[in-house]
Coordinates of C-alpha atoms and ligand atoms in Angstrom, one line a residue:
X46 CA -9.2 19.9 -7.6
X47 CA -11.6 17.3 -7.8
X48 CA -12.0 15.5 -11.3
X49 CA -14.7 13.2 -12.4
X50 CA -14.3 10.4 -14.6
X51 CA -17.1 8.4 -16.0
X52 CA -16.2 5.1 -17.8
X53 CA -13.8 2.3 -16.0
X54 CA -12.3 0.9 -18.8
X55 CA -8.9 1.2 -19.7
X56 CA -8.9 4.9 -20.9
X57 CA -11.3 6.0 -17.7
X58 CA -9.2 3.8 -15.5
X59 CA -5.8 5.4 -16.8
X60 CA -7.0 8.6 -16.7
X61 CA -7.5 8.5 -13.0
X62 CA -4.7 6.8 -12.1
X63 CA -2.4 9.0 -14.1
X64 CA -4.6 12.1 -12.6
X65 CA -4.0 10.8 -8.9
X66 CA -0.4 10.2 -9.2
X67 CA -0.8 14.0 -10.1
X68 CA -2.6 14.9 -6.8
X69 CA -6.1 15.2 -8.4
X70 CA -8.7 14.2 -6.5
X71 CA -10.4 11.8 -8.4
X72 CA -14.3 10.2 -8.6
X73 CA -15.0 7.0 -11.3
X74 CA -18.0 6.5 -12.2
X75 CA -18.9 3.0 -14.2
X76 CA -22.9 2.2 -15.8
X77 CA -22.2 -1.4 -15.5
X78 CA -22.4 -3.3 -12.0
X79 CA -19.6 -5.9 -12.5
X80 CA -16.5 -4.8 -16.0
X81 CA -17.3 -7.5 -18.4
X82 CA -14.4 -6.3 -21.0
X83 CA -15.4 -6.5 -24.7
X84 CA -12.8 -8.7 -26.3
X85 CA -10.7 -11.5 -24.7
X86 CA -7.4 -9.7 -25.0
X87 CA -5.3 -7.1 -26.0
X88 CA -2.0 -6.0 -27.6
X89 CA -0.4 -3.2 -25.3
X90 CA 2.1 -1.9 -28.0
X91 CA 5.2 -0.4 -26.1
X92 CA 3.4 2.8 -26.8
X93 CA 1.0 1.7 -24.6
X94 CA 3.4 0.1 -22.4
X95 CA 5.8 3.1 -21.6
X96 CA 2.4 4.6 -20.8
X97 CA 1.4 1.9 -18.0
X98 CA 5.4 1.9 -16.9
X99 CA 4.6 5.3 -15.9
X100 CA 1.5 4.6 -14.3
X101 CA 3.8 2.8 -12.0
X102 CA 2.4 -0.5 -13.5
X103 CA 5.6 -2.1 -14.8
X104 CA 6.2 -5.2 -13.1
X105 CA 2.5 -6.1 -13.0
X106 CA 2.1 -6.0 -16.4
X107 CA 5.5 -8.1 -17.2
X108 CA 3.5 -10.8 -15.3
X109 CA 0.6 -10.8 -17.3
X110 CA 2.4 -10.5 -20.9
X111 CA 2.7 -13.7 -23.5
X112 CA 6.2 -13.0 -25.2
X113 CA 6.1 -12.5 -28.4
X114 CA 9.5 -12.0 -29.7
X115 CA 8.6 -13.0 -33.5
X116 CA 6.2 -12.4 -35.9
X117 CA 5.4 -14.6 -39.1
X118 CA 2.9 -15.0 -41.4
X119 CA 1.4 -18.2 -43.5
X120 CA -0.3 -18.8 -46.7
X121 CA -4.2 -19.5 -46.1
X122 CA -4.5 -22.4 -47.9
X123 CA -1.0 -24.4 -47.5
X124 CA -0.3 -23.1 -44.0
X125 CA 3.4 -22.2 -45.4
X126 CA 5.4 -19.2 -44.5
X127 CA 5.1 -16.5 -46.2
X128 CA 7.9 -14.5 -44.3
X129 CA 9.0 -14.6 -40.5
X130 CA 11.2 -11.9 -38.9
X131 CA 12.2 -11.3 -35.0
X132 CA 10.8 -8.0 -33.3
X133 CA 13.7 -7.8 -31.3
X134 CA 15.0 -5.2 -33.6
X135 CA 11.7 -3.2 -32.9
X136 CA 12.1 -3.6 -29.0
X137 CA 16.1 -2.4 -29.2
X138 CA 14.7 0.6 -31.4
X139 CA 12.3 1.7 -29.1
X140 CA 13.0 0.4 -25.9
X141 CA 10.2 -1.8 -24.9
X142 CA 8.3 -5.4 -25.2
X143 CA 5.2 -5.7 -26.9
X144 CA 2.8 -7.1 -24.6
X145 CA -0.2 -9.2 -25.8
X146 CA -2.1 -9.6 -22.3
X147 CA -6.1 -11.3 -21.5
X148 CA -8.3 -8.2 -21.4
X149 CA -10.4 -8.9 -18.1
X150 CA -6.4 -9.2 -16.5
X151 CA -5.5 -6.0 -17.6
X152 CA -9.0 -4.5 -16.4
X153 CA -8.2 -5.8 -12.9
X154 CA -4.6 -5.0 -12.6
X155 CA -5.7 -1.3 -13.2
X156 CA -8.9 -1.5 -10.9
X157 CA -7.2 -3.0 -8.1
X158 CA -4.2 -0.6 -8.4
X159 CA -6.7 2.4 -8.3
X160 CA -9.1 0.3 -5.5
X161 CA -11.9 -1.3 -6.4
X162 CA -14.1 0.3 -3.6
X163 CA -13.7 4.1 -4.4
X164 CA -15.0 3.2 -8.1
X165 CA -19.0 4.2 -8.1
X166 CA -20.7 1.0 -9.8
X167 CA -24.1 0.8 -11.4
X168 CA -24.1 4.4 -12.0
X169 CA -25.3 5.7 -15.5
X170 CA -24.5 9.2 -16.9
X171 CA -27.0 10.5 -18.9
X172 CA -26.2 14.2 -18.8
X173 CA -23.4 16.7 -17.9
X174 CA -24.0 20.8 -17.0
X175 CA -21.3 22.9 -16.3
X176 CA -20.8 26.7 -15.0
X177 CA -18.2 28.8 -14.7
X178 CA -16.4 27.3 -12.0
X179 CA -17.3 23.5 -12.6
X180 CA -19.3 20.5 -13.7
X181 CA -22.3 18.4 -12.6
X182 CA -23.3 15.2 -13.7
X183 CA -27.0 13.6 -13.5
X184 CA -26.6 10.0 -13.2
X185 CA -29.9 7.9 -14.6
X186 CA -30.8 6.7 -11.0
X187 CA -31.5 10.4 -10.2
X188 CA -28.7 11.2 -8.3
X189 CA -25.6 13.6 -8.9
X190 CA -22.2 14.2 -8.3
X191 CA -20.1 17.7 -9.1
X192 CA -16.4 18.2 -9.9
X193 CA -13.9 21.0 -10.7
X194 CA -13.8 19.0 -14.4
X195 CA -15.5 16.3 -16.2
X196 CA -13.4 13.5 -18.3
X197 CA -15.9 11.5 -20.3
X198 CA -14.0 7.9 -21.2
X199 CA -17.6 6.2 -21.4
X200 CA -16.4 4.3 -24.3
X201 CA -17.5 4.5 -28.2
X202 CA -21.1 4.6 -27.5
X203 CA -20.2 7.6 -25.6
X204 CA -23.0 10.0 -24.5
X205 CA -21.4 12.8 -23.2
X206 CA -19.7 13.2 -26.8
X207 CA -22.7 14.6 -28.1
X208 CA -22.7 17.3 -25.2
X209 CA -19.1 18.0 -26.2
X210 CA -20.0 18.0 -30.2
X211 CA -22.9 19.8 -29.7
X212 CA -24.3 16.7 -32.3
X213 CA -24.0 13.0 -32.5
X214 CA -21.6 11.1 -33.7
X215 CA -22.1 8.1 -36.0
X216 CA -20.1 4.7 -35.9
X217 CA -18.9 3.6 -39.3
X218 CA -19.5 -0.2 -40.0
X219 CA -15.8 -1.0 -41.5
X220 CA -16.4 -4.4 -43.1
X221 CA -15.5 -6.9 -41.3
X222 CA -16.6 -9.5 -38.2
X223 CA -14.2 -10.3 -36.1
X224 CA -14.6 -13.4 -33.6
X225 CA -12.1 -13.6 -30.5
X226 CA -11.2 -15.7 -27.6
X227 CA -8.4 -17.3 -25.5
X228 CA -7.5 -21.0 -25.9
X229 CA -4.7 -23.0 -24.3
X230 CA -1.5 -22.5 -26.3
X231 CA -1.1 -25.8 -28.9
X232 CA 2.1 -25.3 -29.9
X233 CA 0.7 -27.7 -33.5
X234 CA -1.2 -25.1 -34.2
X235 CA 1.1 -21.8 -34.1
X236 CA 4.8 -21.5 -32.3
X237 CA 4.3 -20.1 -28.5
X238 CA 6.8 -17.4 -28.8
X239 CA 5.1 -15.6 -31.9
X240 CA 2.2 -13.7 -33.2
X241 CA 1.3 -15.9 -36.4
X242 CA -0.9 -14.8 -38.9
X243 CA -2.6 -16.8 -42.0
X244 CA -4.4 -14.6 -44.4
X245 CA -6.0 -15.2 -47.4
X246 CA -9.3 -14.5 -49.3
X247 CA -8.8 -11.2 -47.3
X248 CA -9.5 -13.4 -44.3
X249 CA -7.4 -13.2 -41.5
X250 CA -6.8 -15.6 -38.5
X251 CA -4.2 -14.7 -36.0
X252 CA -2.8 -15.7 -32.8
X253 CA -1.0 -13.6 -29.7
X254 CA 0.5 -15.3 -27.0
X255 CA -0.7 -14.1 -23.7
X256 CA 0.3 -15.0 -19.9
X257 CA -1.3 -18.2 -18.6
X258 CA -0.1 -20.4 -21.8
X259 CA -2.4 -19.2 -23.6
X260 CA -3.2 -18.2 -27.2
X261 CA -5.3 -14.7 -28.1
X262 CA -7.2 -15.9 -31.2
X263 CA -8.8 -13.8 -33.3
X264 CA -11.0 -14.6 -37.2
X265 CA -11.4 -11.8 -39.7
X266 CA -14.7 -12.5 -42.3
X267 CA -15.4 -9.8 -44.2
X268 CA -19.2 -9.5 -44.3
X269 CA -22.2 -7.8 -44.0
X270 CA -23.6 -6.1 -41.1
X271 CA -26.4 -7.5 -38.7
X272 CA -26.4 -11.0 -40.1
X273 CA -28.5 -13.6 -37.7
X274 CA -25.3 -15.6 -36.0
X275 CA -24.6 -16.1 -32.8
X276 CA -23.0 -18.5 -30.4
X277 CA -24.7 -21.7 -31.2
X278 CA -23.7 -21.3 -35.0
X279 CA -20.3 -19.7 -34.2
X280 CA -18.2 -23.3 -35.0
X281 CA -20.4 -24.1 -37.9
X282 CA -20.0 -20.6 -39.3
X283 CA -16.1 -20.5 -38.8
X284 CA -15.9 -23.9 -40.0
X285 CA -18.2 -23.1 -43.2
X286 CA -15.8 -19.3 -43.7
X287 CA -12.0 -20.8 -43.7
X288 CA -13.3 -24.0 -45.2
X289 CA -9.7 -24.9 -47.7
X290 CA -7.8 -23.2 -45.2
X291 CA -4.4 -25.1 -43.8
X292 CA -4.4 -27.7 -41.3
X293 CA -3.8 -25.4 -38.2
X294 CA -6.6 -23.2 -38.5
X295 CA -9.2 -26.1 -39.1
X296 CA -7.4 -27.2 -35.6
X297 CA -8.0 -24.0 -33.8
X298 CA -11.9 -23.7 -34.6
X299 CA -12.1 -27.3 -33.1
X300 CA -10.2 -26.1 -29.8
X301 CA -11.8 -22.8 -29.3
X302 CA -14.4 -22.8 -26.9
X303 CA -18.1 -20.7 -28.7
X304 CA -19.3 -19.8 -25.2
X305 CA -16.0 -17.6 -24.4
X306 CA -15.5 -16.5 -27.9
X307 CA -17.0 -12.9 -28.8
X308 CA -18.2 -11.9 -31.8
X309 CA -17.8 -8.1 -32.6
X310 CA -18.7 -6.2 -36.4
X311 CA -16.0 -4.2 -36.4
X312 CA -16.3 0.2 -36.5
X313 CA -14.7 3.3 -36.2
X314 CA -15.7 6.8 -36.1
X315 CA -14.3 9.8 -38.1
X316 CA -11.8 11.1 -37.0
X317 CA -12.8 14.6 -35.1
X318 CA -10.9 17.5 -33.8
X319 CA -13.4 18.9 -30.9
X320 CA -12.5 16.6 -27.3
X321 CA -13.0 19.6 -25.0
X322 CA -15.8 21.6 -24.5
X323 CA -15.2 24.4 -21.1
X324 CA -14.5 21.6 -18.6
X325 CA -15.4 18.5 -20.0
X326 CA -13.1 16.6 -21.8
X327 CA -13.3 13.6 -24.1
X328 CA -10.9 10.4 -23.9
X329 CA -10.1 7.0 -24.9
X330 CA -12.8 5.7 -27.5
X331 CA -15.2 7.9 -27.0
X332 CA -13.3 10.7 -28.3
X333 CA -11.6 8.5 -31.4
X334 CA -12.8 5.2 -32.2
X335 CA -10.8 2.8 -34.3
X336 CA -10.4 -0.5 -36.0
X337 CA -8.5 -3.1 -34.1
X338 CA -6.1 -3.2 -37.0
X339 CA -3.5 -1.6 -35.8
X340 CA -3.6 -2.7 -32.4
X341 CA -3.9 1.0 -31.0
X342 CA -7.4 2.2 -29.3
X343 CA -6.5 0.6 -25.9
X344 CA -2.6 1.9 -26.6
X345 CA -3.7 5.5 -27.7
X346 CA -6.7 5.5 -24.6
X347 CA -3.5 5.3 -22.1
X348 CA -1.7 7.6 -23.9
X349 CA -4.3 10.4 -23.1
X350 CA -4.4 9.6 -19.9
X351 CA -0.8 10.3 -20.0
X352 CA -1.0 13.5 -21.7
X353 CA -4.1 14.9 -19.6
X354 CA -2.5 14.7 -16.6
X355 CA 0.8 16.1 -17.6
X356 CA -0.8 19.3 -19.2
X357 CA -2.7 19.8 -16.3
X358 CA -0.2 19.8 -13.8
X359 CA 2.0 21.4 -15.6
X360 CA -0.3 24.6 -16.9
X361 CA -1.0 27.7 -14.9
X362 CA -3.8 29.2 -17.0
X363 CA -6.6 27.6 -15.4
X364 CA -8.7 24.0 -16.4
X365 CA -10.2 24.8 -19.5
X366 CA -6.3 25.8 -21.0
X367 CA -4.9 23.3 -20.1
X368 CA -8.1 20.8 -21.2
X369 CA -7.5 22.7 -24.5
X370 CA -3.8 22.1 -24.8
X371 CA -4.7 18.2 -24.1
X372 CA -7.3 18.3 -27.0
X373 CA -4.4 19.8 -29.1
X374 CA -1.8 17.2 -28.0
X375 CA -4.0 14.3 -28.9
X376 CA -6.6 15.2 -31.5
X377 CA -3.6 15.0 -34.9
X378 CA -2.3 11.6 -33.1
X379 CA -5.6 10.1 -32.9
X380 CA -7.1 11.0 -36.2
X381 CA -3.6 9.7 -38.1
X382 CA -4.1 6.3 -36.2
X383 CA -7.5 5.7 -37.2
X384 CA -6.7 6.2 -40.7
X385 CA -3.7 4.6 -40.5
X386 CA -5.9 1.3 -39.1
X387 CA -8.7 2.1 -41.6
X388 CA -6.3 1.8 -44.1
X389 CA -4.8 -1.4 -43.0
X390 CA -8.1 -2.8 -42.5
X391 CA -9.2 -2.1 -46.3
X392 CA -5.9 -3.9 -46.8
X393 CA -6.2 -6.9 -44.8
X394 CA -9.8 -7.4 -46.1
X395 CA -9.7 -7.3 -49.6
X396 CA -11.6 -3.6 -49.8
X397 CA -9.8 -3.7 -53.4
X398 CA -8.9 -7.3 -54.1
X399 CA -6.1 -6.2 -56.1
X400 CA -4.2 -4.6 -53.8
X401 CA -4.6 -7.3 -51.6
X402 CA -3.3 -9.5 -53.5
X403 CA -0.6 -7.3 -54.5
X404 CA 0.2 -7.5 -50.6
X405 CA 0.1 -11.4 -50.1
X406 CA 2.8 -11.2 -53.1
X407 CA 4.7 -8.2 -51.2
X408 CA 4.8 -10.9 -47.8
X409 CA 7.1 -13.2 -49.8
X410 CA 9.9 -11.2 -49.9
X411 CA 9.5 -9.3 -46.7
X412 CA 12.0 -9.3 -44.7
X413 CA 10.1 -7.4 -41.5
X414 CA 12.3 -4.4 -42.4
X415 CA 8.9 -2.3 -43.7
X416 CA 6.4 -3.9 -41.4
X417 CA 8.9 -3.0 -38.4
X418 CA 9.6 0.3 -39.6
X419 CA 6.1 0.9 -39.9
X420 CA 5.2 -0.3 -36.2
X421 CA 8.1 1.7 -34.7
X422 CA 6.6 5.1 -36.0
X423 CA 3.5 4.3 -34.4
X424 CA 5.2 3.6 -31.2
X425 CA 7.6 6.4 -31.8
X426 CA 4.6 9.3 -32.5
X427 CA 3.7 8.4 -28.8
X428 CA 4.1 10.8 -25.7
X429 CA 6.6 8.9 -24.4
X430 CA 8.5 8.3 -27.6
Ligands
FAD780 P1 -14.2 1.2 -23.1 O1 -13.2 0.1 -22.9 O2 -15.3 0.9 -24.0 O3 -14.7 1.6 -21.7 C1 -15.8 2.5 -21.5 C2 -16.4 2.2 -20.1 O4 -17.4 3.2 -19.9 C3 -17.1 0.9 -20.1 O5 -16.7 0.2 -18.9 C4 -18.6 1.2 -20.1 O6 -19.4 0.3 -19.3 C5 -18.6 2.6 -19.4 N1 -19.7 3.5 -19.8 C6 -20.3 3.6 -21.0 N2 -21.2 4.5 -21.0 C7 -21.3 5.0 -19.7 C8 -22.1 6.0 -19.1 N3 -23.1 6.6 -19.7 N4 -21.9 6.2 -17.7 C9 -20.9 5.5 -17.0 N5 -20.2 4.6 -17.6 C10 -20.3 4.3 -18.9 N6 -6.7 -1.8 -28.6 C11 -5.4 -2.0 -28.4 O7 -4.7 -1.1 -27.9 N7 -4.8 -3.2 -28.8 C12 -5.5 -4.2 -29.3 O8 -5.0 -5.3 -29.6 C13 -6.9 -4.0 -29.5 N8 -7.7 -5.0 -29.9 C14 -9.0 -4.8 -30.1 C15 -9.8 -5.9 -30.6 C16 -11.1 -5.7 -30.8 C17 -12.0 -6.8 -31.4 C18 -11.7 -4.5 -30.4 C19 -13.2 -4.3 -30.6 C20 -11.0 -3.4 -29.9 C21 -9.6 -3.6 -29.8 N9 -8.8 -2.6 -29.2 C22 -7.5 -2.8 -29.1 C23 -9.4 -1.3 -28.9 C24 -9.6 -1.1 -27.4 O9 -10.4 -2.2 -26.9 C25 -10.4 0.2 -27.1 O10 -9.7 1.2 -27.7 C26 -10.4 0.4 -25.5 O11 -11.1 -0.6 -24.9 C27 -11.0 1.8 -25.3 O12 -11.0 2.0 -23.9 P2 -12.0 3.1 -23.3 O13 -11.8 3.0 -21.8 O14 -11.9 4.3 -24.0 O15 -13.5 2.5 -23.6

């Protein structure tokens, strides 16, 4: 059985590993030449985590983890505490590290694993066909490849999930710009062993430890879309947006470099219930797109991975069952975790100020009992619980 995957990100990337392990012949196709990853880095929740364990991925991506083993956050303006709390009561609960790694890192890891030479660079899709006995897949330098199925992990731009939909899809501006980066960890600025938050104005700015001694940054602006900013305003802009804010994150816009520091408007899609059509199956972003606010679109791309290959090997009934039993394993997880981040980005940015700042008030007297709680039934509602 021979299954082709277009897209070598993390969800195309997972899928064929997970799909190989499962004696599935397996083809990756990627549009770009060279995997520039959008975003400096990442949080791999233990959701996500357990997933790449099983991958067989354990100890490589314990070396490329920051350790974050508390979680705080600060007042915007005075740069006090608003409440701190360990996660190790999360990791005993579900039985894993949350691991905050640099993006391109993770990329690698999972490209070398699979080997770097039997991925098909430089090779577009730009239209799928499929009969009753498999798929075929024009690429846009003319040429073609065919396979038993199709699994389309081309990203949130996807095009195959219009082929799947049978119509497009549109991307939901949610709000927000978020800029992102890695800098070298200053412990003056945030605690090396903690993911630190200041928020405020229903700004956000955060940082992640990640391997290397290094800090994953990350500003929230809520704004409008397709304003005229790019790299060579990026310091001005930040310093212009958290202008009043406390003494750290003035610091951080000084130390962060603007030519390695993205900035993305964030979107998401609405949530929908259709990622198989016959043989072709959607996964990762392009079949549920999501606000970073959670932490969970990388997380939940590896947890289809997961799920794909489990229901195929394990199903009798031919491709398209068990494609269909993948679709109806994932589609309720997905949609509840883009509405669960859609609803903590309306939160976080001050969608209605006054529940916003009915939260700040709420962080005083947090003790991380809700916020864990909350985290652990994310992790929890994954496939490997
Ligand atoms: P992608 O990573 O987009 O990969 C798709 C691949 O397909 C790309 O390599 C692309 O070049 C290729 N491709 C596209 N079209 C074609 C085509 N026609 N033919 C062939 N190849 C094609 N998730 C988390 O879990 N934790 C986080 O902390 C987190 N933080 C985030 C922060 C930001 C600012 C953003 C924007 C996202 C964040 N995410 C996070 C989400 C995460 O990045 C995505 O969910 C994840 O990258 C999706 O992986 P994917 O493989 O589905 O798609």
């Amino acid at each position: 059985m021979k299954a082709l995957i277009i897209g070598a990100g993390i969800g195309g990337m997972s899928a064929a590993l997970a799909l190989r392990a499962c004696g599935y012949q397996t083809e990756v196709f990627e549009s770009v030449k060279q995997i520039k990853s959008v975003g400096a880095a990442i949080s791999i929740w233990p959701n996500g985590v357990k997933c790449l364990n099983a991958l067989g991925l354990r100890e490589e991506i314990k070396a490329l983890a920051g350790n974050m083993a508390w979680m705080a956050y600060h007042d915007f303006a005075t740069g006090n505490v608003l409440t701190r709390f360990s996660l190790s009561p999360l990791v005993e609960r579900v039985g894993e590290y949350p691991s905050p790694v640099a993006r391109a890192e993770l990329q690698q890891m999972l490209i070398n694993h699979y080997a770097a030479e039997d991925i098909r660079f430089g090779k577009r899709a730009i239209r799928v066909e499929q009969h009753s006995d498999g798929v075929r897949v024009s690429f846009d330098d003319g040429s073609q490849a065919c396979g038993d199925f199709l699994i389309a992990a081309d990203g949130t731009h996807s095009v195959i999930r219009d082929y799947v939909r049978g119509k497009p899809t549109e991307r939901r501006y949610a709000g927000y710009v978020n800029w992102n980066g890695l800098v070298t960890i200053d412990k003056s600025v945030a605690p090396d062993d903690q993911w630190t938050t200041f928020v405020g104005e229903g700004k956000r700015v955060s940082l992640m430890p990640v391997g290397g001694n290094r800090f994953y940054f990350f500003f929230d602006v809520p704004l409008a879309k397709g304003l005229a900013e790019d790299r060579s305003s990026l310091k001005q802009d930040l310093r212009r947006y958290f202008s009043g804010w406390a003494e750290p994150v003035r610091k951080l816009i000084e130390l962060i470099d603007p030519q390695t520091t993205n900035r993305v408007e964030i979107h998401d899609i609405e949530p929908f219930m259709e990622f198989v059509k016959g043989r072709v199956a959607l996964l990762g972003d392009a079949a549920h797109s999501t606000t970073p606010d959670i932490g969970q679109g990388g997380c939940t791309a590896m947890e289809d991975a997961i799920v794909l290959a489990s229901t195929l090997s394990s199903h009798s009934l031919g491709i398209e069952d068990a494609l269909l039993r993948y679709q109806n394993r994932r589609n309720e997880r997905a949609k509840d975790l883009i509405l669960k981040a859609r609803k903590r980005c309306d939160l976080t940015h001050a969608r209605d100020p006054q529940l916003t700042a009915d939260w700040y008030l709420e962080l005083r007297s947090e003790t991380g009992e809700r916020v864990l709680e909350g985290m652990c039934q994310t992790i929890e509602g994954g496939p490997l619980g």
